[in-house]
Short mmCIF file of C-alpha atoms in Angstrom, two decimals:
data_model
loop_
_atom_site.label_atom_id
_atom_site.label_comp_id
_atom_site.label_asym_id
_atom_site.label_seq_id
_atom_site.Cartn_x
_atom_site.Cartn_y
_atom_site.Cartn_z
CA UNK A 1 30.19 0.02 -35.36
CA UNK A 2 27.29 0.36 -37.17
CA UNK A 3 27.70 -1.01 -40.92
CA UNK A 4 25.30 0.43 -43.93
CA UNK A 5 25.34 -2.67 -46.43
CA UNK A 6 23.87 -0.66 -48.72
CA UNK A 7 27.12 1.86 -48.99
CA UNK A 8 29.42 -0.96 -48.70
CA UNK A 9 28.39 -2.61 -51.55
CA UNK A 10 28.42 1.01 -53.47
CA UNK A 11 31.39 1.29 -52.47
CA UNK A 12 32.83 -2.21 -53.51
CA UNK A 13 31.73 -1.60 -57.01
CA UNK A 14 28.55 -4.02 -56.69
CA UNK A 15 26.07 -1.94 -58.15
CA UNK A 16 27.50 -0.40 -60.80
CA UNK A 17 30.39 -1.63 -63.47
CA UNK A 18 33.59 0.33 -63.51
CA UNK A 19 34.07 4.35 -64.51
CA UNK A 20 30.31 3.93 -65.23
CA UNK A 21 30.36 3.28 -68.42
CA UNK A 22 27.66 0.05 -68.45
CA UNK A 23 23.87 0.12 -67.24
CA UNK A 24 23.21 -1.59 -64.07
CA UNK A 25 22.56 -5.67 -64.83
CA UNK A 26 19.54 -7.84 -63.33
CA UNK A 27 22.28 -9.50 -60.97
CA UNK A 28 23.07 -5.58 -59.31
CA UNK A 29 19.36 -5.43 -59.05
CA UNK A 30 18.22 -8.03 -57.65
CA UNK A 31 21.45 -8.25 -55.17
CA UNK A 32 20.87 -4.82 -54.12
CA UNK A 33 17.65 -5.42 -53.02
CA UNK A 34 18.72 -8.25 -51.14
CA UNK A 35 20.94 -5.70 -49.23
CA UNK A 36 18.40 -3.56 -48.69
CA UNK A 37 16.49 -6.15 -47.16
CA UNK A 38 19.42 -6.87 -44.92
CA UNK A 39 19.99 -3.74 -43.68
CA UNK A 40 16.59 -3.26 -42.70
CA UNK A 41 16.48 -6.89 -41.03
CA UNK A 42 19.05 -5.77 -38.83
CA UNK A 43 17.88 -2.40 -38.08
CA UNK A 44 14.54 -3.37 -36.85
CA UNK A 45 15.67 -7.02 -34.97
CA UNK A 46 17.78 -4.74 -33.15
CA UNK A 47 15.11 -2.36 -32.30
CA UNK A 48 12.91 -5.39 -31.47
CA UNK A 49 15.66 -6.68 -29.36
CA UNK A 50 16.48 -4.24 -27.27
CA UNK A 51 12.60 -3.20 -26.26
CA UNK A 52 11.81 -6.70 -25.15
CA UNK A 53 15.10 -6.26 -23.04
CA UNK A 54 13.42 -3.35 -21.46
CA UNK A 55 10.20 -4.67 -21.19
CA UNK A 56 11.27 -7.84 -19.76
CA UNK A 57 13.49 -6.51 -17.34
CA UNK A 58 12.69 -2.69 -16.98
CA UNK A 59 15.62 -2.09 -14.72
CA UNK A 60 18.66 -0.45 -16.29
CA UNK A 61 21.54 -1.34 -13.74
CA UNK A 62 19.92 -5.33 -13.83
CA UNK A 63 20.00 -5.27 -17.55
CA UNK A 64 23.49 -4.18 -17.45
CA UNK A 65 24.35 -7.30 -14.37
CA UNK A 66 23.44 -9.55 -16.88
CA UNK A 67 24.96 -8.53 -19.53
CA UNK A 68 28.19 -8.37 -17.62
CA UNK A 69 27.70 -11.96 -16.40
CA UNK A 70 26.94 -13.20 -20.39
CA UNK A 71 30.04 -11.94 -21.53
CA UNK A 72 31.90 -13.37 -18.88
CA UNK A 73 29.89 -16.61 -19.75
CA UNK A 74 29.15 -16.70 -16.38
CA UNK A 75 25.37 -17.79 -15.23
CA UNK A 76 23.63 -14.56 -13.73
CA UNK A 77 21.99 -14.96 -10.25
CA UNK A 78 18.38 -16.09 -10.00
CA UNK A 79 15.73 -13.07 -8.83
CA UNK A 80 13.25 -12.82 -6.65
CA UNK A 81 10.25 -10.82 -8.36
CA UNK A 82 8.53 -8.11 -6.99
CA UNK A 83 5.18 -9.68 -6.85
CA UNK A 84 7.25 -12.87 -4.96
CA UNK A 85 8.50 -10.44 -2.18
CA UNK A 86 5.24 -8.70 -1.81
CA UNK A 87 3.63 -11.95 -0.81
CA UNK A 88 6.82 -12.99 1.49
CA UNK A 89 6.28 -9.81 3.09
CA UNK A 90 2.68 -10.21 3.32
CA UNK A 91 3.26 -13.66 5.04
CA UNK A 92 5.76 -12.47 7.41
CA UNK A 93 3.51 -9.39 8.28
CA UNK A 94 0.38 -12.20 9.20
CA UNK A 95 2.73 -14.27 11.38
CA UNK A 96 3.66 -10.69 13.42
CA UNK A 97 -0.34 -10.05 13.75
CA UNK A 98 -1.23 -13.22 14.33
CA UNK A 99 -2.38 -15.52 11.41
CA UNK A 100 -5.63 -16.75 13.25
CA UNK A 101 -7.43 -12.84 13.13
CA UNK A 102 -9.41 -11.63 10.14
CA UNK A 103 -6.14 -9.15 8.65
CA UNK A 104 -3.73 -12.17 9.47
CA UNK A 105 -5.74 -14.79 7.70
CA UNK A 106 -6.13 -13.04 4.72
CA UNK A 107 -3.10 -11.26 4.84
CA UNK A 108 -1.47 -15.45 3.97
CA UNK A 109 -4.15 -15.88 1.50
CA UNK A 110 -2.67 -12.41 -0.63
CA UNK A 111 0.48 -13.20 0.29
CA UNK A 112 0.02 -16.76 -1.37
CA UNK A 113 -1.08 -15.69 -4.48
CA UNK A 114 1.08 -12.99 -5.15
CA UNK A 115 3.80 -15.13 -4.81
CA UNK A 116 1.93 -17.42 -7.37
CA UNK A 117 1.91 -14.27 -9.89
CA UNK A 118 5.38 -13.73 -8.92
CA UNK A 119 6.49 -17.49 -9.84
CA UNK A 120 4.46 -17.03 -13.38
CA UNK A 121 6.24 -14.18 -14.00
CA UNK A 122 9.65 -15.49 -13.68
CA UNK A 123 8.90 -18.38 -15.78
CA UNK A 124 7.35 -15.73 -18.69
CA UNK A 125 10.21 -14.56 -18.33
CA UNK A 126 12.29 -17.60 -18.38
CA UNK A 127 10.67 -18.96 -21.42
CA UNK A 128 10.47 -15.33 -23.78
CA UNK A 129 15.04 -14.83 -23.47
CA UNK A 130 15.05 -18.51 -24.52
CA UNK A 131 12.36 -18.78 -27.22
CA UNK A 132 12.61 -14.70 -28.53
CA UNK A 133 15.70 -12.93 -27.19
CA UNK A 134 18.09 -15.42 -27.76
CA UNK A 135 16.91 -16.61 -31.65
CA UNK A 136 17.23 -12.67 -31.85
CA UNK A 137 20.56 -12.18 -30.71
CA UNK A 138 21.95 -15.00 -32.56
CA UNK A 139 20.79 -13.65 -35.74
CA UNK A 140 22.35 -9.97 -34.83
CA UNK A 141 26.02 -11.85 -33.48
CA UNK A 142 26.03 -14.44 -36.16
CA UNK A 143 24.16 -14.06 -39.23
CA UNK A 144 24.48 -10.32 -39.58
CA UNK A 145 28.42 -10.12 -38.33
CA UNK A 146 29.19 -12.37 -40.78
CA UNK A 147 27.80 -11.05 -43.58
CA UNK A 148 29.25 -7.57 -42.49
CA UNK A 149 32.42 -9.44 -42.48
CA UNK A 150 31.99 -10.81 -45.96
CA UNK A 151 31.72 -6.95 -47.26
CA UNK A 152 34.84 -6.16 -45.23
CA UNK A 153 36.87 -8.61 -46.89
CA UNK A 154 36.42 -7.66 -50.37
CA UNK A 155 39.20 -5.54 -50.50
CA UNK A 156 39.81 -6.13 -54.42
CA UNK A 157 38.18 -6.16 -57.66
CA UNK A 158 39.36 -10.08 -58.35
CA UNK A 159 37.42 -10.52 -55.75
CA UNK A 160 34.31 -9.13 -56.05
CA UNK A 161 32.34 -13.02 -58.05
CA UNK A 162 33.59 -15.17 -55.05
CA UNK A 163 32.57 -12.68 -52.38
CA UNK A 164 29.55 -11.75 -53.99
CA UNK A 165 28.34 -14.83 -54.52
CA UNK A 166 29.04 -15.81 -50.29
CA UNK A 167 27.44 -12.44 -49.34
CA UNK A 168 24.38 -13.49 -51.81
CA UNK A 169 23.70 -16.93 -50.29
CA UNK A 170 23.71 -15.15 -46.87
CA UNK A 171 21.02 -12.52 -47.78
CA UNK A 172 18.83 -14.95 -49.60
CA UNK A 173 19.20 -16.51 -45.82
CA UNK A 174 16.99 -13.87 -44.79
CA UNK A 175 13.45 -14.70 -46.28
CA UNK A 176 14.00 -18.52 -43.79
CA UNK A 177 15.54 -15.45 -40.97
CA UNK A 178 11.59 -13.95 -41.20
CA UNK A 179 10.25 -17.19 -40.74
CA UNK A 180 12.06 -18.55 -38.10
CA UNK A 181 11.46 -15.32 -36.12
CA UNK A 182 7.95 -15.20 -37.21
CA UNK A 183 7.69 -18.96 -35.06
CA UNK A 184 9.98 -17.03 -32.44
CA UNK A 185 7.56 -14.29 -32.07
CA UNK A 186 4.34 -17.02 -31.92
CA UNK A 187 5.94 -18.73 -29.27
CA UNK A 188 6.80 -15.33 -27.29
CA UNK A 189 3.21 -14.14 -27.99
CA UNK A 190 1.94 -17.79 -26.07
CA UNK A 191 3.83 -17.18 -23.43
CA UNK A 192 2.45 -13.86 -22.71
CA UNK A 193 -1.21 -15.25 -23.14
CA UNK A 194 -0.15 -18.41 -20.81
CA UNK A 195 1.46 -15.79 -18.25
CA UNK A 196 -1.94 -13.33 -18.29
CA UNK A 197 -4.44 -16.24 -18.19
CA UNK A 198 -2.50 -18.03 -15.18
CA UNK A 199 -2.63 -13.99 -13.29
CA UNK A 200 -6.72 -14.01 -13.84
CA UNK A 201 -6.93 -17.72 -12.64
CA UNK A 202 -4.97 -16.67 -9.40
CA UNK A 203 -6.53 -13.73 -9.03
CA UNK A 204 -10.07 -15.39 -9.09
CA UNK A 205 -9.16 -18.07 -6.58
CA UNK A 206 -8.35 -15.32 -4.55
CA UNK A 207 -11.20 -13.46 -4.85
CA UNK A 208 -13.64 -16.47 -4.56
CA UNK A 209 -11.43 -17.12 -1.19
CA UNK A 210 -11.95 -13.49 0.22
CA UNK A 211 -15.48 -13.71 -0.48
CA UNK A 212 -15.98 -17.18 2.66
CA UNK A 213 -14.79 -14.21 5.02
CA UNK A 214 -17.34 -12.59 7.19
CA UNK A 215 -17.37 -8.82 7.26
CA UNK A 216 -14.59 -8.46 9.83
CA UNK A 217 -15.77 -4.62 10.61
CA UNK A 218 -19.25 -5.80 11.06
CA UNK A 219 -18.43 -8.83 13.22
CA UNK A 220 -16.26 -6.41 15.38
CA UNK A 221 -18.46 -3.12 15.65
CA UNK A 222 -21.11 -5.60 17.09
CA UNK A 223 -19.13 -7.75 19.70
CA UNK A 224 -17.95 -4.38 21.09
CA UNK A 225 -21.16 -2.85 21.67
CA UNK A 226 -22.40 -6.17 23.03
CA UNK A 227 -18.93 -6.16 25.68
CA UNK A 228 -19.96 -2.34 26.67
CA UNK A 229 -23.77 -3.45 27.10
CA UNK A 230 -24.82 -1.07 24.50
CA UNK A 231 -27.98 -1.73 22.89
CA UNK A 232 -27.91 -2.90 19.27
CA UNK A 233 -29.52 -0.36 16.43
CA UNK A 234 -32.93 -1.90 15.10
CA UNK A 235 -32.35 -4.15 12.91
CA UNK A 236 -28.96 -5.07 13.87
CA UNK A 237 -28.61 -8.53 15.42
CA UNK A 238 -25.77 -10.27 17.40
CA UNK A 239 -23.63 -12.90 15.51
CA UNK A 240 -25.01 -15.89 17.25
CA UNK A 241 -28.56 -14.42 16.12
CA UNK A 242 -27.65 -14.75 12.92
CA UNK A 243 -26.02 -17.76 12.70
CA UNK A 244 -29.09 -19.43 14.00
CA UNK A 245 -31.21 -18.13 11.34
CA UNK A 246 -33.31 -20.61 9.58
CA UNK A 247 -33.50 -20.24 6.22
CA UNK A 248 -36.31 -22.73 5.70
CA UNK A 249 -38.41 -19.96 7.65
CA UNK A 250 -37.67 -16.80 5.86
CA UNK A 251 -40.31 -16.03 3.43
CA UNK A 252 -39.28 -13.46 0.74
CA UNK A 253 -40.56 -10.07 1.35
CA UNK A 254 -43.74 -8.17 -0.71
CA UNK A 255 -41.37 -5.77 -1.86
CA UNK A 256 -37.56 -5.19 -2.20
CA UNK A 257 -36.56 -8.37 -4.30
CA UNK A 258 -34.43 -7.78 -7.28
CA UNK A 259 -32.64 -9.80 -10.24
CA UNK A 260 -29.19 -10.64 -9.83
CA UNK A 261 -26.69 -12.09 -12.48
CA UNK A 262 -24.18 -14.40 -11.20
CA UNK A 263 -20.61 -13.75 -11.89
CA UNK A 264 -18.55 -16.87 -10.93
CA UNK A 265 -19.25 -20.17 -9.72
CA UNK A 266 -19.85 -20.85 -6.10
CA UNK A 267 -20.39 -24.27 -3.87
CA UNK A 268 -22.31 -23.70 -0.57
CA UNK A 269 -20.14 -24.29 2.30
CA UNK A 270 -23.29 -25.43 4.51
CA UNK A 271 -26.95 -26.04 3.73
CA UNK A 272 -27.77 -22.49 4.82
CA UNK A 273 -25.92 -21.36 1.61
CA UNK A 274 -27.20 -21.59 -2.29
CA UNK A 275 -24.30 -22.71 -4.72
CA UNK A 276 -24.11 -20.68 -7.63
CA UNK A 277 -23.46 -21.43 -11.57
CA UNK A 278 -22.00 -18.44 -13.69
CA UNK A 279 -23.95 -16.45 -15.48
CA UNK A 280 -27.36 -17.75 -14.33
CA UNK A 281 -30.27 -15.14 -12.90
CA UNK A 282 -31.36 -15.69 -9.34
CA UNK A 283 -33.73 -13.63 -6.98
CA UNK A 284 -31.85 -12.02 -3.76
CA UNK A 285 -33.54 -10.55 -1.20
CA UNK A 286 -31.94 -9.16 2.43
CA UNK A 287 -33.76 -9.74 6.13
CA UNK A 288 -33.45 -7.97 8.72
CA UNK A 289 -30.31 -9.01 10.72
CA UNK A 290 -28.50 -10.32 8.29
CA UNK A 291 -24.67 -9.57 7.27
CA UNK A 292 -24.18 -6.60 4.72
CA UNK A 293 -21.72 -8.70 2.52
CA UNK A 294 -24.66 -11.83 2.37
CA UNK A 295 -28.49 -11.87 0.64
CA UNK A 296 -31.03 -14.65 0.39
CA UNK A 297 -31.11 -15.97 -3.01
CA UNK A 298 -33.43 -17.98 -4.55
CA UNK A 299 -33.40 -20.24 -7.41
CA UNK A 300 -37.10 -22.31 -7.98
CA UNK A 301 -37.71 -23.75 -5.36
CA UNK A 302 -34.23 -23.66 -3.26
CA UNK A 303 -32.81 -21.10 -1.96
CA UNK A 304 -30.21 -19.89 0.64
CA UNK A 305 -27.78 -17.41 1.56
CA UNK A 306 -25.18 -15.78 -1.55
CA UNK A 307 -22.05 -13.55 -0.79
CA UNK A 308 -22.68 -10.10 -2.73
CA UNK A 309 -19.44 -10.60 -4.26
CA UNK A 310 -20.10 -13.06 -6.50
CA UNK A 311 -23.57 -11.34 -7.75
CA UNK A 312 -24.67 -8.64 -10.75
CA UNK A 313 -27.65 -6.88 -9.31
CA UNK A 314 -29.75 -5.66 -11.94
CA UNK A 315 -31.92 -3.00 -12.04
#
């Protein structure tokens, strides 16, 4: 049922004195405002309410589950998230294909971190029904039916001080209602910054951990021209050519370097490799033979080989 304060109290005789023979007092007034104030509380705590529902759990059919299971005061069943089941299905899929290969390999590493994101996401939204849905509903099944009630029951004039008076202490209730919501709505706004910045620190592990992988397509055109006895293009040299080259020989080329900004930290994983700080400017450079997804870099005096990935190349 949905109650208009406003025409309640109308009704009840609050606003006005009887056959309206007497201006309104200070005490109409100011207590009709507080019903205004009311009635708009609850309009827009509702509205509020029920779009966090949706965007919390965009489902219809599971909204309705749980609200099935809270009126039976029952304890709904825990969900997998989507995001969780992607990486289970990514695991499983790597154990099929064989989790030593390229796709296998990083088929776990995916799988791993989605089913990170998956496990922030439940507990985002684990901690936004406790700290903002729930302060929420409270207000809308406590505060709000009782005051509601309060109009109901003044079914006579005799009664209007007495009721009044209750219905009064329960709107001035509102102003400390804003501000407890207002802390509601700060902790539901954390939560969502907490849940966002733990997704980008996944997602950059991940990408940091894709970016130790050889090029799997360049690795695999080469060993099968080398099984058929196929020559190699120019400038195209087997993988054990290039793992034996030795960067304290390569001299940078007279032409062809270029400026590149870093974009995330790197540590070498041998001393053929350069590690890299954020944001700092290096010099890359390619040689002949050398992976597509790699370049020289140098830095001073050291230098060593840099996955593109992690580089800015300016102009």
């Amino acid at each position: 049922m949905d109650f208009n304060v406003k025409k309640l109290a109308s009704d009840a005789g609050f606003t006005e004195e009887k056959l309206g023979q007497a201006e309104k007092t200070e005490l109409d007034a100011h207590f009709e405002n507080l019903l205004s104030r009311a009635d708009c509380t609850k309009n827009w705590t509702e509205k509020i309410f029920r779009q966090t529902e949706v965007l919390l759990q965009p489902n219809p059919s599971a909204r309705i589950e749980e609200f099935l299971y809270e009126k039976l005061d029952r304890k709904a069943p825990s969900r997998i998230t989507n995001a969780e089941l992607l990486g289970q299905y990514m695991q499983d899929a790597a154990k099929e294909f064989g989790a030593g290969g390229p796709y296998g390999s990083t088929l776990i590493k995916v799988g791993e971190c989605e089913r990170r994101l998956g496990g922030a996401e439940r507990e985002f939204l684990q901690t936004s029904a406790i700290s903002f849905l729930t302060p929420l509903r409270n207000f809308l099944e406590g505060d709000w039916r009782t005051i509601s009630a309060e109009h109901e029951l003044r079914v006579a004039q005799t009664e209007f001080d007495r009721q009044a008076e209750v219905t009064r202490l329960l709107l001035e209730g509102i102003s400390s209602t804003h501000v407890n919501h207002l802390r509601c709505l700060h902790e539901f706004v954390e939560a969502q910054a907490a849940y966002y910045k733990q997704c980008h620190l996944h997602m950059q592990e991940l990408q940091k951990e894709l970016g130790r992988f050889p090029n799997a397509f360049a690795v695999n055109s080469v060993n099968s021209m080398a099984a058929t006895g196929s020559s190699l293009p120019a400038g195209i040299t087997s993988p054990v050519e290039a793992d034996t080259l030795k960067i304290e020989e390569v001299q940078a080329p007279a032409t062809g370097t270029r400026k590149a900004k870093v974009l995330y930290d790197y540590d070498a994983a041998d001393s053929s490799e350069l590690s890299l700080l954020a944001d700092e400017l290096i010099t890359v450079y390619t040689v002949p033979g050398m992976d597509s997804d790699w370049l020289i870099g140098e830095r001073g005096n050291q230098k060593g080989k840099v996955p593109v990935t992690y580089l800015e190349l300016l102009s």
